[in-house]
Amino acid sequence: MKLYDYYRSSASYRVRIALHLKGLSYDAVPISLIDGEHQNDDYRHTNPNQRVPSLENENGPLGQSLAIIEYLNEIHPDPKLLPSDPWKKAQCRSLAMLIACDIHPLNNLQVLNYLNTELGLNQNEKMVWYHYWLSRGLSAFEQLLMQRPTPTDFCCGDQPTLADLCLIPQIYNARRFNFDLDPFPLINDIDRTCQLLPAFQLAHPDHSIKE
């Protein structure tokens, strides 16, 4: 397998965690979002959406981090990344999508660059935008964690799931942009637990191929 990857991409980070949790080997192909490599013709052929990550195997290329992770979970089901119970599985997907569909699309690099170049926002104004949507999303995430009938070490049980794979990269980015995480004790507890696991350590941007 080849993983077209940018080391600080939250979506790529999610997939790297999944690959390491499942003990799957892959060839990393770095695609620099800073240098614009994602806009090259060669990469456009791999992913017409010009985003990372993309996973390529004998079947061809596949984009979208959640689709990639669920594919990996189906072909390599151990350890499973979604609960077996249909309701708990839906709850887990709901938490994952809160990050991947509600928070991340508003704060990814392309959006932040657009705020600068097209709308003329300065850095402080851009960070007001970033922090507002992050605060709104993480507040909802924290509240959903509080509503769990039984506290657990991870988002959805006693082992990492799709929800944790989405949460931890978002927390990494929050810290990069000096976002105050003190109001979110349950999120912080889960982050600390995940950071103790080798799969999360190996997938961390500090251990990944850089631009």
Coordinates of C-alpha atoms in Angstrom, one line a residue:
M1 CA 0.0 0.0 0.0
K2 CA 1.0 3.6 -0.6
L3 CA -0.2 6.4 1.6
Y4 CA 0.0 9.8 0.0
D5 CA 0.5 11.9 3.1
Y6 CA 1.3 15.3 4.6
Y7 CA 2.7 15.0 8.0
R8 CA 0.6 17.8 9.6
S9 CA -2.6 16.9 7.8
S10 CA -5.2 15.9 10.4
A11 CA -6.9 13.6 7.9
S12 CA -3.6 11.9 7.1
Y13 CA -2.7 11.6 10.8
R14 CA -6.0 9.7 11.3
V15 CA -5.1 7.2 8.7
R16 CA -1.6 6.7 10.0
I17 CA -3.0 5.9 13.4
A18 CA -5.3 3.3 11.9
L19 CA -2.4 1.7 9.9
H20 CA -0.2 1.5 13.0
L21 CA -3.0 0.2 15.2
K22 CA -3.5 -2.6 12.8
G23 CA 0.2 -3.3 12.3
L24 CA 0.0 -2.7 8.5
S25 CA 3.1 -1.7 6.5
Y26 CA 2.9 1.0 3.9
D27 CA 5.0 3.2 1.7
A28 CA 4.7 6.8 2.6
V29 CA 4.6 9.2 -0.3
P30 CA 4.9 12.8 1.1
I31 CA 2.7 15.4 -0.6
S32 CA 3.6 18.9 0.6
L33 CA 0.6 21.1 1.0
I34 CA 2.9 24.1 1.6
D35 CA 4.8 23.6 -1.7
G36 CA 1.6 22.9 -3.7
E37 CA 2.4 19.3 -4.6
H38 CA -1.2 18.4 -4.1
Q39 CA -2.1 20.6 -7.1
N40 CA 0.4 18.8 -9.5
D41 CA -1.0 17.0 -12.5
D42 CA 0.4 13.7 -11.3
Y43 CA -1.3 13.9 -7.9
R44 CA -4.5 15.1 -9.5
H45 CA -4.7 11.9 -11.4
T46 CA -4.4 10.0 -8.0
N47 CA -6.9 12.2 -6.2
P48 CA -9.0 14.6 -8.4
N49 CA -10.0 16.4 -5.2
Q50 CA -6.4 17.3 -4.6
R51 CA -6.5 16.6 -0.9
V52 CA -4.6 14.2 1.3
P53 CA -4.6 11.4 2.3
S54 CA -5.0 9.0 -0.5
L55 CA -4.4 5.3 -0.1
E56 CA -3.4 3.2 -3.1
N57 CA -3.3 -0.5 -3.5
E58 CA -3.9 -3.1 -6.2
N59 CA -7.5 -1.8 -6.5
G60 CA -6.4 1.7 -7.3
P61 CA -6.4 4.9 -5.2
L62 CA -8.9 5.8 -2.5
G63 CA -9.5 9.3 -0.9
Q64 CA -11.3 10.6 2.2
S65 CA -9.8 9.5 5.5
L66 CA -13.0 8.1 7.0
A67 CA -13.6 5.9 3.9
I68 CA -10.0 4.7 4.1
I69 CA -10.1 3.9 7.7
E70 CA -13.4 2.0 7.4
Y71 CA -11.9 0.1 4.4
L72 CA -8.9 -0.9 6.5
N73 CA -11.2 -1.9 9.3
E74 CA -13.1 -4.2 7.0
I75 CA -10.2 -6.0 5.4
H76 CA -8.1 -6.1 8.6
P77 CA -10.8 -6.3 11.4
D78 CA -8.4 -6.8 14.3
P79 CA -8.3 -4.6 16.3
K80 CA -11.8 -3.3 15.4
L81 CA -12.2 0.4 15.2
L82 CA -16.0 0.5 15.6
P83 CA -18.1 -1.1 18.3
S84 CA -20.1 -4.2 17.3
D85 CA -23.4 -3.0 18.8
P86 CA -25.3 -1.0 16.1
W87 CA -26.3 1.9 18.4
K88 CA -22.8 2.2 19.9
K89 CA -21.3 2.0 16.4
A90 CA -23.6 4.9 15.3
Q91 CA -22.6 6.9 18.3
C92 CA -19.0 6.4 17.6
R93 CA -19.4 7.5 14.0
S94 CA -21.3 10.5 15.2
L95 CA -18.4 11.6 17.4
A96 CA -15.9 11.0 14.5
M97 CA -18.0 13.0 12.1
L98 CA -18.4 15.9 14.6
I99 CA -14.6 16.3 14.2
A100 CA -14.2 15.3 10.5
C101 CA -17.3 16.9 9.1
D102 CA -18.1 19.9 11.4
I103 CA -14.8 21.2 12.8
H104 CA -12.1 20.2 10.4
P105 CA -13.6 21.4 7.1
L106 CA -13.9 24.9 8.6
N107 CA -10.3 25.1 9.8
N108 CA -8.2 23.2 7.3
L109 CA -5.3 24.8 5.5
Q110 CA -7.1 25.6 2.3
V111 CA -9.8 27.5 4.3
L112 CA -7.3 29.4 6.4
N113 CA -5.3 30.4 3.3
Y114 CA -8.5 31.6 1.6
L115 CA -9.3 33.8 4.6
N116 CA -5.9 35.4 4.2
T117 CA -5.6 35.7 0.4
E118 CA -9.2 36.2 -0.8
L119 CA -10.9 37.8 2.2
G120 CA -8.0 39.8 3.5
L121 CA -8.1 38.7 7.1
N122 CA -5.0 39.2 9.1
Q123 CA -3.5 36.5 11.4
N124 CA -5.4 37.6 14.5
E125 CA -8.7 37.7 12.6
K126 CA -8.0 34.3 11.2
M127 CA -7.3 32.8 14.6
V128 CA -10.6 34.3 15.9
W129 CA -12.3 32.2 13.2
Y130 CA -10.3 29.1 14.0
H131 CA -10.8 29.3 17.7
Y132 CA -14.6 30.0 17.4
W133 CA -15.3 26.9 15.4
L134 CA -13.0 24.7 17.4
S135 CA -14.5 25.9 20.7
R136 CA -18.0 25.2 19.4
G137 CA -17.2 21.8 18.2
L138 CA -15.1 20.6 21.1
S139 CA -17.7 21.9 23.6
A140 CA -20.2 19.6 21.9
F141 CA -17.8 16.7 21.9
E142 CA -17.0 17.2 25.6
Q143 CA -20.7 17.2 26.4
L144 CA -21.3 14.0 24.5
L145 CA -18.5 12.4 26.4
M146 CA -20.1 13.5 29.7
Q147 CA -23.4 11.8 28.6
R148 CA -21.8 8.4 28.3
P149 CA -23.5 6.0 30.7
T150 CA -20.1 4.7 31.9
P151 CA -16.8 6.6 31.8
T152 CA -14.1 4.8 29.7
D153 CA -10.5 5.4 28.9
F154 CA -11.2 6.2 25.2
C155 CA -14.1 7.9 23.4
C156 CA -16.2 4.7 22.9
G157 CA -15.0 2.0 25.2
D158 CA -11.8 0.5 26.5
Q159 CA -9.8 0.6 23.2
P160 CA -9.3 3.2 20.5
T161 CA -12.0 3.6 17.9
L162 CA -12.7 5.8 14.9
A163 CA -13.7 8.6 17.2
D164 CA -10.3 8.7 18.9
L165 CA -8.5 8.5 15.6
C166 CA -10.3 11.8 14.6
L167 CA -10.0 13.5 18.0
I168 CA -6.3 13.2 18.6
P169 CA -5.1 14.9 15.4
Q170 CA -7.6 17.7 16.1
I171 CA -6.1 18.2 19.5
Y172 CA -2.6 18.3 18.0
N173 CA -3.7 21.1 15.7
A174 CA -5.5 22.9 18.6
R175 CA -2.2 23.1 20.5
R176 CA -0.3 24.3 17.4
F177 CA -2.7 27.3 17.2
N178 CA -2.6 28.0 21.0
F179 CA -6.1 27.0 21.7
D180 CA -7.0 26.7 25.4
L181 CA -7.9 23.0 26.1
D182 CA -8.3 23.5 29.9
P183 CA -12.1 23.6 29.6
F184 CA -12.2 20.1 28.2
P185 CA -11.0 17.6 30.9
L186 CA -12.5 14.5 29.4
I187 CA -10.9 15.2 26.0
N188 CA -7.6 15.9 27.7
D189 CA -7.8 12.6 29.6
I190 CA -8.5 10.7 26.4
D191 CA -5.6 12.5 24.7
R192 CA -3.2 11.5 27.5
T193 CA -4.3 7.9 27.3
C194 CA -3.9 7.7 23.5
Q195 CA -0.5 9.3 23.6
L196 CA 0.8 6.4 25.7
L197 CA 0.1 3.9 22.9
P198 CA 2.8 3.1 20.3
A199 CA 0.5 3.4 17.4
F200 CA -0.4 7.0 18.3
Q201 CA 3.3 7.8 18.9
L202 CA 4.4 6.4 15.6
A203 CA 1.7 8.3 13.7
H204 CA 2.5 11.6 15.4
P205 CA 3.7 14.3 12.9
D206 CA 7.0 14.5 14.8
H207 CA 7.7 10.9 13.7
S208 CA 6.4 11.2 10.1
I209 CA 8.1 12.2 6.9
K210 CA 8.1 16.0 6.7
E211 CA 7.8 18.3 3.8

